[in-house]
Structure formats: C-alpha cells, structure tokens
Coordinates of C-alpha atoms in Angstrom, one line a residue:
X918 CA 238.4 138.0 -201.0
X919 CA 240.0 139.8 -204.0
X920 CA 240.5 137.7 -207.0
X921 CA 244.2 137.2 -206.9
X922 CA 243.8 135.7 -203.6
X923 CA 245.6 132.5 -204.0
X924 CA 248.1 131.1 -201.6
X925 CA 247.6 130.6 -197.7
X926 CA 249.6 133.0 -195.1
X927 CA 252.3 129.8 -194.3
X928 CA 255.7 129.4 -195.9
X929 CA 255.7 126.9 -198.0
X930 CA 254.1 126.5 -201.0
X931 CA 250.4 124.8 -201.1
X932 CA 249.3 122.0 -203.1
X933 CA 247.2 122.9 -206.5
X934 CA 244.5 121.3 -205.2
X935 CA 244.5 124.3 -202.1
X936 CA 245.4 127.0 -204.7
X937 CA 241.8 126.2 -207.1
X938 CA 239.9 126.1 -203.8
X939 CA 241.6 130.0 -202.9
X940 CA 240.0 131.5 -205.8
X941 CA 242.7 131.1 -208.7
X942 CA 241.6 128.2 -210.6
X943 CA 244.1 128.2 -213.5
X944 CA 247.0 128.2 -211.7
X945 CA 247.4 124.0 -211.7
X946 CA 247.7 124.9 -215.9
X947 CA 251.3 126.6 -214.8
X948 CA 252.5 125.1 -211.8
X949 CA 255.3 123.5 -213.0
X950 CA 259.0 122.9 -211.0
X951 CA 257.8 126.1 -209.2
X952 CA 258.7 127.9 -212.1
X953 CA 256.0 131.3 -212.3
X954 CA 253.8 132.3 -215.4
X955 CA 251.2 131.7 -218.0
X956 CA 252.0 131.2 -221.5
X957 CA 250.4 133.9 -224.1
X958 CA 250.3 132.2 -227.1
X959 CA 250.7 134.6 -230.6
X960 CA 248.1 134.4 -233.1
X961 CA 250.6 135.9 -235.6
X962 CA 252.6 133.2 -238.1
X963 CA 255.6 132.9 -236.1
X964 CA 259.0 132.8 -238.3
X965 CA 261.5 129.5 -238.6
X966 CA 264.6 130.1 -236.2
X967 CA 267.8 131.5 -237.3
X968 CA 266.8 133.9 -240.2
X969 CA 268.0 137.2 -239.3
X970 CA 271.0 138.8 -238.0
X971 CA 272.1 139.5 -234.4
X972 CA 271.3 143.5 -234.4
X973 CA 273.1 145.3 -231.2
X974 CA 271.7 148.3 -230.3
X975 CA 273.3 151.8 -231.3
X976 CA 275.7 153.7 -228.6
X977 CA 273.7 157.2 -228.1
X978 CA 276.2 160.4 -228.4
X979 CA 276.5 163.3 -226.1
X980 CA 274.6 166.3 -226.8
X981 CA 276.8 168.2 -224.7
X982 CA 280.0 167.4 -222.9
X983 CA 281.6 169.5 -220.1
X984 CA 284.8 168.6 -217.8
X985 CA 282.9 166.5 -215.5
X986 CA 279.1 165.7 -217.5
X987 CA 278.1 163.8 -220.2
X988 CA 274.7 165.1 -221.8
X989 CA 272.2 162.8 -223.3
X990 CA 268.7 163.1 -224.7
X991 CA 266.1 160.9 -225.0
X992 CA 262.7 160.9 -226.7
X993 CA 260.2 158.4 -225.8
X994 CA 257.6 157.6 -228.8
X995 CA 256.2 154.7 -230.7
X996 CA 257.4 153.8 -233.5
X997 CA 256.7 151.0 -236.0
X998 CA 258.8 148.2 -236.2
X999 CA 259.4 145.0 -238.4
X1000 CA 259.7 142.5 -235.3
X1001 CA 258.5 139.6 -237.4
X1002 CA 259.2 139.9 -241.1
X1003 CA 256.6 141.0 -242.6
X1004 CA 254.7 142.7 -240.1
X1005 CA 254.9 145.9 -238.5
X1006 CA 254.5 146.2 -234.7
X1007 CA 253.5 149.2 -232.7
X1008 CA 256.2 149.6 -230.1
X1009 CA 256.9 152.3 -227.4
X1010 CA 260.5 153.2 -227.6
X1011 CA 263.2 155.3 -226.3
X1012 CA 264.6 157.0 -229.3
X1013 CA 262.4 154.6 -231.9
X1014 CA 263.9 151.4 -231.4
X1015 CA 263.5 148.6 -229.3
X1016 CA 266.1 148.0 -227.5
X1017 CA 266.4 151.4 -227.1
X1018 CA 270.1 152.9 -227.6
X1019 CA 272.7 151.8 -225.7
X1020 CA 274.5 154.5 -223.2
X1021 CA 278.0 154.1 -222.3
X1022 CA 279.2 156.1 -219.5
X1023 CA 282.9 156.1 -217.1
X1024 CA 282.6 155.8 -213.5
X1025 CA 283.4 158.3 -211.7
X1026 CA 282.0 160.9 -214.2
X1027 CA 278.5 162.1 -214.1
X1028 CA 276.0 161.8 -217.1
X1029 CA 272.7 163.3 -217.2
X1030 CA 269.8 162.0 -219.5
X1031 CA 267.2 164.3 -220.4
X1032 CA 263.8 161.8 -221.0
X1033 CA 261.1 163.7 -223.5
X1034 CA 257.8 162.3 -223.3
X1035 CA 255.9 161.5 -226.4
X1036 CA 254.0 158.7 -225.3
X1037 CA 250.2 159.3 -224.5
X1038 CA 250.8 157.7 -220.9
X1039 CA 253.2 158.6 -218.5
X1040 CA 256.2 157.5 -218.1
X1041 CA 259.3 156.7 -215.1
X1042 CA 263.2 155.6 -216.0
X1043 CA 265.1 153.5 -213.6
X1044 CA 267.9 153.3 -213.9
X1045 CA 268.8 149.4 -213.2
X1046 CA 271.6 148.8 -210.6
X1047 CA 272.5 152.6 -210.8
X1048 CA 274.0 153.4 -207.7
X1049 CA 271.6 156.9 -208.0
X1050 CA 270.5 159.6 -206.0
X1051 CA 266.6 159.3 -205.0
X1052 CA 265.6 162.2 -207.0
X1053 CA 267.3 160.0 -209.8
X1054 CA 266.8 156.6 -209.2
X1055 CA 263.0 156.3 -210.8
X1056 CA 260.6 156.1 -208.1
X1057 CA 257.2 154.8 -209.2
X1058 CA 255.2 158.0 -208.9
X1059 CA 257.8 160.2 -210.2
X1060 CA 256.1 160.4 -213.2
X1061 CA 257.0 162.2 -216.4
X1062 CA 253.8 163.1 -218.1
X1063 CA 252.8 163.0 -222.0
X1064 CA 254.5 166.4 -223.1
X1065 CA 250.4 167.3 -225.3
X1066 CA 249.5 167.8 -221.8
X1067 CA 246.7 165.0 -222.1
X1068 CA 247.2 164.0 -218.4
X1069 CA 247.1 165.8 -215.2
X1070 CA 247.7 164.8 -211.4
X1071 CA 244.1 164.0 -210.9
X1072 CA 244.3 161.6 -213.9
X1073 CA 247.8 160.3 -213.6
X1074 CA 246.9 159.1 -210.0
X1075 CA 243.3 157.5 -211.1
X1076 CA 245.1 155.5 -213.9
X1077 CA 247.4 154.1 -210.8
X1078 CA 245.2 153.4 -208.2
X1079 CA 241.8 152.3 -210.0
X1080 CA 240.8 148.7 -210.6
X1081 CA 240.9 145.8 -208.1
X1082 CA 244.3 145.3 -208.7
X1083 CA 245.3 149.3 -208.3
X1084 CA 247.7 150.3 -205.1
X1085 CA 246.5 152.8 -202.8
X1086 CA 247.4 156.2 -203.6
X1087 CA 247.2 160.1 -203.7
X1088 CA 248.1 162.9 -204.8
X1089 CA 250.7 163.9 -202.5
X1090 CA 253.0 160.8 -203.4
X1091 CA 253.5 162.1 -206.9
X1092 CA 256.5 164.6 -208.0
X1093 CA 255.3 165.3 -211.8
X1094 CA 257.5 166.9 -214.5
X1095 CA 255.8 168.5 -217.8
X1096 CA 256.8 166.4 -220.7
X1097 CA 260.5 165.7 -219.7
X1098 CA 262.9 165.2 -217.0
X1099 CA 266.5 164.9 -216.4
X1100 CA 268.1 162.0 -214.8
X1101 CA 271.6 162.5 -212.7
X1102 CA 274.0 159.5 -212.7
X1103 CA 277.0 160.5 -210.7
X1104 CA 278.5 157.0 -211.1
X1105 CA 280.3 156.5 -207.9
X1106 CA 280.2 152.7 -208.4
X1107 CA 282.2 150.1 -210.3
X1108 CA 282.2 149.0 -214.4
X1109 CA 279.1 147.0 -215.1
X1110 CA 276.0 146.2 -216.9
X1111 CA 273.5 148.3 -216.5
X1112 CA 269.8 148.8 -217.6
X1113 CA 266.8 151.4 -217.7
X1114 CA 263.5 150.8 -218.1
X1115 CA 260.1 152.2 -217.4
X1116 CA 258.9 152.0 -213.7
X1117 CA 255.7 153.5 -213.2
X1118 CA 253.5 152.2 -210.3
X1119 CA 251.2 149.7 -211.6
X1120 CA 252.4 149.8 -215.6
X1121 CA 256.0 148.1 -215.6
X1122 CA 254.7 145.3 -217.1
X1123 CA 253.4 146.5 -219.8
X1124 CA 255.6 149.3 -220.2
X1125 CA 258.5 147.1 -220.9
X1126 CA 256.8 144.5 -222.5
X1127 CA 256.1 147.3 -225.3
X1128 CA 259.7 148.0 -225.6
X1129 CA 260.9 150.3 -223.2
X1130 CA 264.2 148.8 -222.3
X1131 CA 267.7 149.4 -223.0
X1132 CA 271.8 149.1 -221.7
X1133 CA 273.8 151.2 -220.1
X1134 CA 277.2 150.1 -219.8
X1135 CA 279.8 151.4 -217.5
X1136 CA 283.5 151.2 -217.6
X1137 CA 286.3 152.0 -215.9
X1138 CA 290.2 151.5 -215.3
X1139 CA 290.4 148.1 -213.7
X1140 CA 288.3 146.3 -216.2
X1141 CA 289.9 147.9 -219.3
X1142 CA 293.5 147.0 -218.1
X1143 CA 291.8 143.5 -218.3
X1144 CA 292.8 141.4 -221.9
X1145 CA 289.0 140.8 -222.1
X1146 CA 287.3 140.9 -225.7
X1147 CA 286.3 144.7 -226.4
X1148 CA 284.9 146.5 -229.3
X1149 CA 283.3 144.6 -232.0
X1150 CA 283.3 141.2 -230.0
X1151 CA 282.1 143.1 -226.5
X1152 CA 278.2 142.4 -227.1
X1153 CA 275.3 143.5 -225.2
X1154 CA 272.3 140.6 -225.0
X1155 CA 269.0 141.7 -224.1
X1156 CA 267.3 138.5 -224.1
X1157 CA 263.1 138.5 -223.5
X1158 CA 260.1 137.2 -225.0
X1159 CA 257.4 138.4 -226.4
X1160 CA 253.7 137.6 -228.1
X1161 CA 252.2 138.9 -230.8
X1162 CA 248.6 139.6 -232.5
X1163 CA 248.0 138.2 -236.1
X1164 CA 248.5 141.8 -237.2
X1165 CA 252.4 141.7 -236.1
X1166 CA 251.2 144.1 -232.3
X1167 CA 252.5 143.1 -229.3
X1168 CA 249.9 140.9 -227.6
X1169 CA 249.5 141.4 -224.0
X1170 CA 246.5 140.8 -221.2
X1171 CA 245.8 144.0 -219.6
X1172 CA 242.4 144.1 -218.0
X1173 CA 241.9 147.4 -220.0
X1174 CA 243.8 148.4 -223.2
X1175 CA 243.3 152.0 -223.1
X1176 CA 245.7 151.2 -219.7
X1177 CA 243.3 153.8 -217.4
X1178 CA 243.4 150.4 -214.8
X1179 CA 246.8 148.5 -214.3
X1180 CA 246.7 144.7 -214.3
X1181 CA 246.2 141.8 -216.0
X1182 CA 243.9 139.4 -216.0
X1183 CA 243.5 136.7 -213.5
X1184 CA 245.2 133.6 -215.4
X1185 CA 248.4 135.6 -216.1
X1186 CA 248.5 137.2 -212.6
X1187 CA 251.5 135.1 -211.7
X1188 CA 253.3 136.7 -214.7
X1189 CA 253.4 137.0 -218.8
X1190 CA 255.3 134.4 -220.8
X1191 CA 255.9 134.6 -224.5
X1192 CA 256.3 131.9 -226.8
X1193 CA 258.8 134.1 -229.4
X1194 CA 262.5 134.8 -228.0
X1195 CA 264.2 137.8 -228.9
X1196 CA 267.3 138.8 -228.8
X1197 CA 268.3 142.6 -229.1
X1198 CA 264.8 143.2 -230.6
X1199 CA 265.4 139.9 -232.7
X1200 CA 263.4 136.5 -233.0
X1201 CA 266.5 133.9 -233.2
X1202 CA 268.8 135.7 -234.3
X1203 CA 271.9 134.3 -235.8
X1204 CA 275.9 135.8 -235.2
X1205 CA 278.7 135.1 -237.4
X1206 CA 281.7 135.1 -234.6
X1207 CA 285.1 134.1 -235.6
X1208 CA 287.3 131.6 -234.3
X1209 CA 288.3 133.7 -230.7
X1210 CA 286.9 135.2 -227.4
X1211 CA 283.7 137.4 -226.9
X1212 CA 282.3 138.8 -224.1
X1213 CA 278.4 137.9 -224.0
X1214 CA 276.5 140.8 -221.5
X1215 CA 273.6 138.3 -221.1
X1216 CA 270.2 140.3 -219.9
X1217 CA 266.7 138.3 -219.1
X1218 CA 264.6 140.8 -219.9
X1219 CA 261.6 139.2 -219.6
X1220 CA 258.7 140.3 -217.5
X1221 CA 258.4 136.6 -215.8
X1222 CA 260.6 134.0 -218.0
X1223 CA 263.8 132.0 -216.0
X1224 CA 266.0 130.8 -218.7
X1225 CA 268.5 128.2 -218.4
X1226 CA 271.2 129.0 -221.1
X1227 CA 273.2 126.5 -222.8
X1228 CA 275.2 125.6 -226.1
X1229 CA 274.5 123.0 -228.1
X1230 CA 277.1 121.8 -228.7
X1231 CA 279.2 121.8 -226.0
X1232 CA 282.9 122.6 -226.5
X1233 CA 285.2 119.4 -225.4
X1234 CA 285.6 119.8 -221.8
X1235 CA 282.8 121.4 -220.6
X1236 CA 282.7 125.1 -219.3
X1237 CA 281.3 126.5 -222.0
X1238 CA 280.8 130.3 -220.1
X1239 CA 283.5 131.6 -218.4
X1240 CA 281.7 134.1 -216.0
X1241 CA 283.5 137.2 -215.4
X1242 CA 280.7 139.7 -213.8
X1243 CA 277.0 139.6 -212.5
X1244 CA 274.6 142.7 -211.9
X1245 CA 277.6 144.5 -209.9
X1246 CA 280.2 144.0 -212.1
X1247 CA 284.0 141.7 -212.3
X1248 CA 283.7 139.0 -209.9
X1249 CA 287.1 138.3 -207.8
X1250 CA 287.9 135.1 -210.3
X1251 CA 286.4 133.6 -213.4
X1252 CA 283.7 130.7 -212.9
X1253 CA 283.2 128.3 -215.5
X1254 CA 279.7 126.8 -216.3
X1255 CA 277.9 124.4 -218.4
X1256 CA 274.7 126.2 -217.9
X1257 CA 273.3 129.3 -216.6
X1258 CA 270.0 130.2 -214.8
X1259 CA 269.3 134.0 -215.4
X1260 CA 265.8 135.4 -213.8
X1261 CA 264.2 138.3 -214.6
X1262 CA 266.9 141.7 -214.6
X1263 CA 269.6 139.3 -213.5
X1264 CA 272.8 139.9 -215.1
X1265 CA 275.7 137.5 -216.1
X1266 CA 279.0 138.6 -218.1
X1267 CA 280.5 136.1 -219.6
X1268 CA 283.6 134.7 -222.1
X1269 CA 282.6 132.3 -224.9
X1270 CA 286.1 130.9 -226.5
X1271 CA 284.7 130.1 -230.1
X1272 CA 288.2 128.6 -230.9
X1273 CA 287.3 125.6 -229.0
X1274 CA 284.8 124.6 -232.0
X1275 CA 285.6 123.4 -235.0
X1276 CA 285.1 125.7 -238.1
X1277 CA 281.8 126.4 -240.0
X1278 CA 280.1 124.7 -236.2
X1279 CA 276.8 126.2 -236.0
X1280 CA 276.4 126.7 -231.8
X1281 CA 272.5 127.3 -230.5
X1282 CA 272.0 129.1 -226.9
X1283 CA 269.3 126.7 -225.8
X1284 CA 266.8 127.4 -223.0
X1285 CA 266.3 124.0 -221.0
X1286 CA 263.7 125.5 -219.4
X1287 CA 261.5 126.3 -222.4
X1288 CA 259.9 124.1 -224.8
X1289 CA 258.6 124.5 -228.2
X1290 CA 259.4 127.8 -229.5
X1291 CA 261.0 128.8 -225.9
X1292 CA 263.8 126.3 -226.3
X1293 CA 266.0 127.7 -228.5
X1294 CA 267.1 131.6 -227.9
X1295 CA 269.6 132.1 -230.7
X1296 CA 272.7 130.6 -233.1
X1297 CA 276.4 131.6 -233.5
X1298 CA 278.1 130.6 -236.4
X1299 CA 281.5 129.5 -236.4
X1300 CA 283.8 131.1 -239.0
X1301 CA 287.0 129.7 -240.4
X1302 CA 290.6 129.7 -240.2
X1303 CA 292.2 130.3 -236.9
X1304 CA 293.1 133.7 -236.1
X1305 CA 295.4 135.4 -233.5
X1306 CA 293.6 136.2 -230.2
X1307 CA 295.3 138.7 -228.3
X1308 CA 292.5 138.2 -225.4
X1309 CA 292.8 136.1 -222.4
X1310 CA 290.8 135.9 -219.3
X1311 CA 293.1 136.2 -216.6
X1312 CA 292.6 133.8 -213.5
X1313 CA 292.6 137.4 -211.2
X1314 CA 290.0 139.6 -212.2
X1315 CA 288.8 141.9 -209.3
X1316 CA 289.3 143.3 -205.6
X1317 CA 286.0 142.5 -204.2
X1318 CA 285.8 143.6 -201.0
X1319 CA 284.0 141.1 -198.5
X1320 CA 280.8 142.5 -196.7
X1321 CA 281.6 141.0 -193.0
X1322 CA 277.3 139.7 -192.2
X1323 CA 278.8 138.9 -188.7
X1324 CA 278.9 142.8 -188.4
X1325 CA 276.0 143.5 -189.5
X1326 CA 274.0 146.1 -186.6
X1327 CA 270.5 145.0 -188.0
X1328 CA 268.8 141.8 -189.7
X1329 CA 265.5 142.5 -191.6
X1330 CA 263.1 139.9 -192.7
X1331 CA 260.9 140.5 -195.9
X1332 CA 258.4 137.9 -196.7
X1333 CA 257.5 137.9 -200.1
X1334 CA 254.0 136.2 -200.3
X1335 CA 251.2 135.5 -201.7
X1336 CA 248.0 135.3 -199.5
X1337 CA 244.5 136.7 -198.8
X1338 CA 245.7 140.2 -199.3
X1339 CA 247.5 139.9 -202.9
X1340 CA 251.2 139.9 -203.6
X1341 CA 253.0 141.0 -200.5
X1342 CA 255.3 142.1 -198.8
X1343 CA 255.7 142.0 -195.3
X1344 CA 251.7 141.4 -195.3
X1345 CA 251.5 144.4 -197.0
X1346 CA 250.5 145.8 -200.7
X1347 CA 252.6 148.3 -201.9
X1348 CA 251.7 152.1 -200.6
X1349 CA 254.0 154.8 -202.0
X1350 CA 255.4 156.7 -198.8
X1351 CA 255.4 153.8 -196.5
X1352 CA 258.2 152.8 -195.5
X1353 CA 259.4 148.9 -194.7
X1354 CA 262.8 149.7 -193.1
X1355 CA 264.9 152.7 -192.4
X1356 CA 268.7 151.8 -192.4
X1357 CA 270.9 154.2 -191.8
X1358 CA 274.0 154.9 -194.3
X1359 CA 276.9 153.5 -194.0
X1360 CA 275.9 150.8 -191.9
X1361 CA 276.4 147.0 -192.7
X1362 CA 272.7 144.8 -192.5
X1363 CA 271.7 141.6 -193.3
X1364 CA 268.8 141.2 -195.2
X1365 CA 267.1 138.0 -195.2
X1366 CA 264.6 137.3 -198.0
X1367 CA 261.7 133.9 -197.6
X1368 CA 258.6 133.5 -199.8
X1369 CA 256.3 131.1 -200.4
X1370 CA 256.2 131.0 -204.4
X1371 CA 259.2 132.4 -207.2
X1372 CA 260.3 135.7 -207.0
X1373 CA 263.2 137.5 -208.4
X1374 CA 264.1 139.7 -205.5
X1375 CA 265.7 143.5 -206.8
X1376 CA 267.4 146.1 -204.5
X1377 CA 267.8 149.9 -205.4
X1378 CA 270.3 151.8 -204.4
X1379 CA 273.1 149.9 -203.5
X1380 CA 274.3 146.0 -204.5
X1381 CA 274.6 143.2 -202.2
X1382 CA 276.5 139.9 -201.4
X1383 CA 274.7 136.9 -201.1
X1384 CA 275.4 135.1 -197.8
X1385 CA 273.2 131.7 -197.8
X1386 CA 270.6 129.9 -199.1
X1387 CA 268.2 128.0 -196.5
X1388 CA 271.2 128.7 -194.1
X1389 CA 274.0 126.9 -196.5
X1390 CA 276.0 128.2 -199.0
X1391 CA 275.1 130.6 -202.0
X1392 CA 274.5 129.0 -205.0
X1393 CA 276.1 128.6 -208.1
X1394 CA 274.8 132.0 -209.8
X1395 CA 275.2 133.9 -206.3
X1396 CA 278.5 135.2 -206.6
X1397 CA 280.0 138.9 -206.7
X1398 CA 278.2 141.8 -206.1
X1399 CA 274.0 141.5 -206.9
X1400 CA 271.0 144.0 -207.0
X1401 CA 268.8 140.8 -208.2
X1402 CA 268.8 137.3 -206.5
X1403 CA 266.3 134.4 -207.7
X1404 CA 264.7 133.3 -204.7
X1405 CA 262.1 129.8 -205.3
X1406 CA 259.6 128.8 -203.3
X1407 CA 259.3 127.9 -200.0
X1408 CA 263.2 129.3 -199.7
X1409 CA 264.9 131.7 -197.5
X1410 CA 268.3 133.8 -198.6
X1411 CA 269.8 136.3 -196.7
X1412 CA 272.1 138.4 -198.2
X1413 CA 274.3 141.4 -196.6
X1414 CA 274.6 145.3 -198.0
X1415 CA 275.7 148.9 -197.1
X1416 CA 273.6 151.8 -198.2
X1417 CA 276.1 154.5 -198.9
X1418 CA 275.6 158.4 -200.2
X1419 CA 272.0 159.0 -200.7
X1420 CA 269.3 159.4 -198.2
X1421 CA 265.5 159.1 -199.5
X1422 CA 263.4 157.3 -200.3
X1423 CA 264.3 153.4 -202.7
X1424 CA 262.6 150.4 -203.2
X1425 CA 262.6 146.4 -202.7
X1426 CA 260.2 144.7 -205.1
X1427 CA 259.7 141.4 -207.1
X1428 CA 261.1 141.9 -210.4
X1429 CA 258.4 139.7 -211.7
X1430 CA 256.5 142.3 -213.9
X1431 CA 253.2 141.2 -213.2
X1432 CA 254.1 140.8 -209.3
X1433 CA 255.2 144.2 -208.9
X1434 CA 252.4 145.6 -211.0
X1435 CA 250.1 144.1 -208.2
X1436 CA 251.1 145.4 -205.0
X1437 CA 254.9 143.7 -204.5
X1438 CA 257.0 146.9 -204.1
X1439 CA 258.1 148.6 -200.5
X1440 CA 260.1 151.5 -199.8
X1441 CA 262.8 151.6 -197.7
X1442 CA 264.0 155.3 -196.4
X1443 CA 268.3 155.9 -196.1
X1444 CA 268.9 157.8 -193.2

C-alpha cells in the first residue's frame, strides 16, 4: 500500500481512528470540521498585523496592439522580495513580482501572452476560468522549458513521473516549447475575474506557493454601463498564505528540494497551510478607503486554506458584502452576506459601502475559520468627512441565462476519493491522455460531483451552474456561473454545463494543490 493510502473505498468519511490504522497516522492532528490541511509553522519572526500598505498589483501594457490583438509579454524569473520586513525572500515570479502583473483584457477581443522562461524548472500557464482553446488553456505537460536549455524531454518527464507520489507518464504526452510560448485568449465569454497560474503535472503546488500567480480581469459593455465602483476603488485581492524559513524563504515540504520528484511529505499530503496571510503579496495589509463604495475582487489563493471572511465590525444591519459576481462573472441580482466562505480559486465580487461606518472606524477582514495568526486577513481604515458617491449597485445586474439540467442528454458521476490507490478520481490517478468523459459540444450535461473528504472541485473550459447539494438546493455561495464549487465530505453536488467552441483535450481536478499534485486530475476530451 502506497503511503498516502488513507481513506476506505466507501462514501463517507471514516473515523480517525480507521484513518491511523490506513497508514496515515497524522491525520487525527488536522481533522478538524472536515476542513483539509496541515499547518507549516514559520521559523521566521513573524511581523505585528496591520503595518504595511495594501499594494495592488501593476496593469501590464501591450507590447503590440493590432485591430483585433492585444500583445503581452511575460518573463518568468526569481526575484528577491521584501515579504516580511526585513527579509528578503526568494520568489519565482512572472515579471519579478509576486502577484505577478495584473492583465486587463475586453471580451470579445483576442490577447496573446508570450511566457519567457527564466526559471531553472519548467513551467505551464493556465489561464483560470479562461474560456480557452486546448492548445491555450495550460495542459499539465504542455511544458515550457528553462530557455539555458538545462532540461530536455527525457528529463522534463523524469522530474514528473519519479517518486512514489509521481503520475504515470511518457514522452509522448508532452508538447514542449524552447524557453517561451504564446498563449491565445480569444475571449468569447463574459466580464470577470480571472487568474493564471503555473500548472505543471505534479509541481502546482509548489509552483504557486513560490509566487506564480496573478489577475486577469476582463470587461466588457454590460458591466461598465453598471454604476459599480471603478478605477482607483475597483481592487483586485489575491488572498493566500504562506510560511517562511528564519532566513525570510518561502518554507514548503517537498520530499526533494532540488524538485527532480513532486510531492510533499506524508503529514501535509492533505494540503499546505500557512500561518502568515497575505494579501496582494502583503502580510496584513492595511487600506485607507474613504467614506463610499468599492468593489473587493476577493481570490483564495491558497494551495489548501477555506476562509471564512468577515468584518469586524459589522455595519448596522448586517450585509456587510453585497455580492455582485463569482468565478463567471455578474450574477442576475446582488446577494447580501454577513460572511463569506471562499475555497481554494473560488471567486467572489463584491460591494463594501464604507459609508455605513462611522469615520476614522478601523474595519478587520477576519477569517472565522483561522486561529492565531490565520484569523485576521487584513484592515481598512475609515477616512473622514462624507463624500459624494456617484456609485450604486443596482438591484438588476445581469442576463443570466438558465442552463435547463432537465435537458441535459448525459449525467456523469466523478468520485473524488481518497482510498487504497491515492487521490482519485473515478478510481483512478491521474494519466495524461486518458480520458474520463467525452461530451460532445454544444450539448447540455449534468455533472454530479461526491467524495468522501474536502475538495474544491475546478472545471476547464467552460463554467457551470450549480443545481443541488445532496439533492436540495445550492447553497449560499453557489450562485451565477462557477468553474470552482467547494464540495465537503461525504457530499454530493451536481451541477449542469455546456462545452462550447473548442474540441481537445481539458481537465477536472481538485484544486487543492497538494491533491492535484498527487494524482487528482482527469481529462475530459470535447468532441
């Protein structure tokens, strides 16, 4: 039995007493309210909360701009960073920061992003809720390698398929480009928030753990005849957590450093928690807002961390976010919340209205599902005086067409589990070329998700609605259209989707880092 062997093959999730005796006998240190992941605690001094400033990412420019395509390039490099004051830490970055620069592109009109390199690994962008041809969309073996030519298919496929916790794999299931690639984004598909980040078989985790993560925002005519917030008070917030040596370098448990075998070791197989939050690159960072609407982009960006997001205080009357999109853009109607649960790549756009507090209020974004250092995320700081707000949001926000599950042609089931044979899906660890489901284009299928532990569930290609939860309603977080729905244990949620456009090859996977790292990835192939 292979060391991450854990869980039975049943449905439900197994007391801790049956999970020692399967060979994984730290996992009763972080069972707890099913929530998944091992806390990696930092040797470094950590700083007091609420020193620095918010930073938000830099829009990239065009290189080039034609009538129909927007031009970008991209270098991919470490750079040293000042994380914590103080210290420097060795990041990998796209462009030398971390997050990397933001892109800002119109639907309808394509943009292409040339991706140089410069790392001593190789490297894979998705391109997160892109609705993106295959050749595009960041398959895990479509590998950009290290432009000093250090690495060739021979090696490249050894790094990803070595070690216990390796996938099975060949060289026939790579398509390598020398030192860069360019990425088409046609951007048939809605405003929203978007992400990239690295996706190589096997390395995700780590990959983004070390910074290679950044926004792409779209827009487009319906949302900007909105009178949302824009400009200076329209903020991007890439939250996710980190660790951290007592030399200021990320700190993270890969069986081997020199990363020539993926994986982690066995207590943190269930996924990497941090005990510092940062914010756009920032530990607790502090924003001075002024007395009016902003539009929060909130991104958990964390390899395995749920948050549950809240202000302290509350403004008088409760509804503190006023949700106007998820991972697929404007919902149909804003949806007020006290609190909101964001998994791993899920996506919430939301309203603060900073006039409801008094002036000089200093508001913390809690996490009421951390402790410690996890509990608190980051501060806004209430200016004074009371100025005009010209922004309202309106009580119709979106068309959102209804996916009609009752017409669906096909209902797949995909059993996320773990068992005897690893992370899972379907029974199966992930195999690049082999395909879970074939759907053809254009046709409407329910897709019905179980498992028997947490996993934050992520589509490629196209979004979906969420139709139930254990055969009742969707929940409270479910709404509009998603590519990432939080499904807990011993839970089943079916959602409905179209596949439109593209044909190839795309992939279903738990977008718990360390989960898809080891083996919980499947293709599906568009017809």
């Amino acid at each position: 039995m292979k060391r991450r062997a854990f869980l039975g093959a049943g449905g439900a999730v197994l007391g801790v007493g049956a999970l020692t005796a399967a060979g994984w006998p730290l996992l009763s240190d972080y069972v707890t309210e099913g929530r998944p992941g091992r806390l990696l605690t930092s040797d470094a001094e950590l700083p007091k909360p609420y020193q620095v400033p918010l930073p938000v990412p830099a829009v990239l420019k065009p290189v080039s701009t034609s009538g129909s395509t927007d031009t970008y390039e991209i270098t991919q490099r470490t750079a040293e960073l000042e994380i914590l004051p103080g210290l420097r830490t060795k990041a990998w970055t796209y462009d030398g920061t971390f997050p990397g620069p933001t892109l800002v592109s119109r639907s309808g009109r394509r943009t292409v992003v040339r991706h140089r390199n410069e790392l001593d690994r190789p490297a894979v962008v998705h391109l997160h809720g892109g609705h993106t041809p295959a050749a595009s969309d960041g398959y895990p073996t479509s590998l950009i390698l290290p432009a000093d030519g250090s690495y060739d298919a021979h090696t490249a496929a050894m790094d990803m398929s070595g070690g216990e916790h390796g996938m099975a794999m060949d060289h026939g299931a790579m398509d390598l480009a020398e030192g860069s690639r360019s990425y088409t984004y046609p951007f048939d598909q809605r405003a929203a928030t978007l992400w990239y980040h690295d996706h190589r078989m096997g390395y995700t985790g780590a990959a983004v753990w070390m910074g290679l993560a950044g926004f792409h925002l779209v827009h487009d005519d319906e949302e900007e005849r909105l009178p949302l917030p824009r400009g200076e008070r329209d903020i991007p917030l890439m939250i996710a957590d980190r660790s951290f040596g007592a030399d200021g370098q990320f700190a993270y448990p890969w069986i081997d450093p020199e990363l020539h075998v993926p994986g982690v070791t066995d207590a943190y197989m269930n996924g990497v928690l941090g005990d510092v939050i940062l914010v756009n690159g920032a530990p607790w960072p502090v924003l001075e807002t002024e007395r009016l609407r902003y539009r929060l982009r909130l991104l958990n960006a964390s390899n395995a961390r749920l948050y549950k997001l809240e202000l302290d205080p509350q403004p008088a009357g409760g509804g503190a976010f006023v949700q106007i999109g998820s991972d697929g853009g404007l919902l149909d109607r804003p949806r007020r919340h006290d609190s909101l649960e964001l998994a791993p790549a899920e996506r919430f756009d939301v309203v603060v209205d900073f006039a409801r507090y008094r002036p000089g209020t200093k508001v913390r974004l809690l996490n009421r599902f951390g402790d410690g250092s996890t509990a608190e995320v980051m501060r806004f700081d209430v200016g004074s005086g009371s100025p005009a707000d010209d922004t309202r949001v309106p009580e119709k926000l979106s068309e959102v067409a209804r996916l009609d599950a009752d017409r669906a042609v096909v209902t797949r089931d995909f059993h996320f589990r773990g068992s005897s044979a690893g992370w899972t899906i379907n029974g199966k660890e992930y195999q690049p070329g082999r395909a879970l489901a074939r759907p053809k284009l254009g046709q409407t299928e329910v897709w019905r998700f179980t498992t028997n532990f947490h996993h934050p569930v992520h589509l490629h290609l196209d979004h979906f609605q969420v139709v139930s939860r254990n055969n009742r309603a969707p929940g409270a977080y479910d709404h509009g259209w998603k590519d990432t729905v939080d499904l807990r244990p011993a839970e089943a949620v079916e959602v409905v989707t179209r596949f439109t456009d593209y044909t190839g090859a795309f992939m279903i996977h738990c977008h718990n880092l360390e989960h898809e790292d080891m083996a919980m990835m499947g293709d599906f192939i568009t017809e």
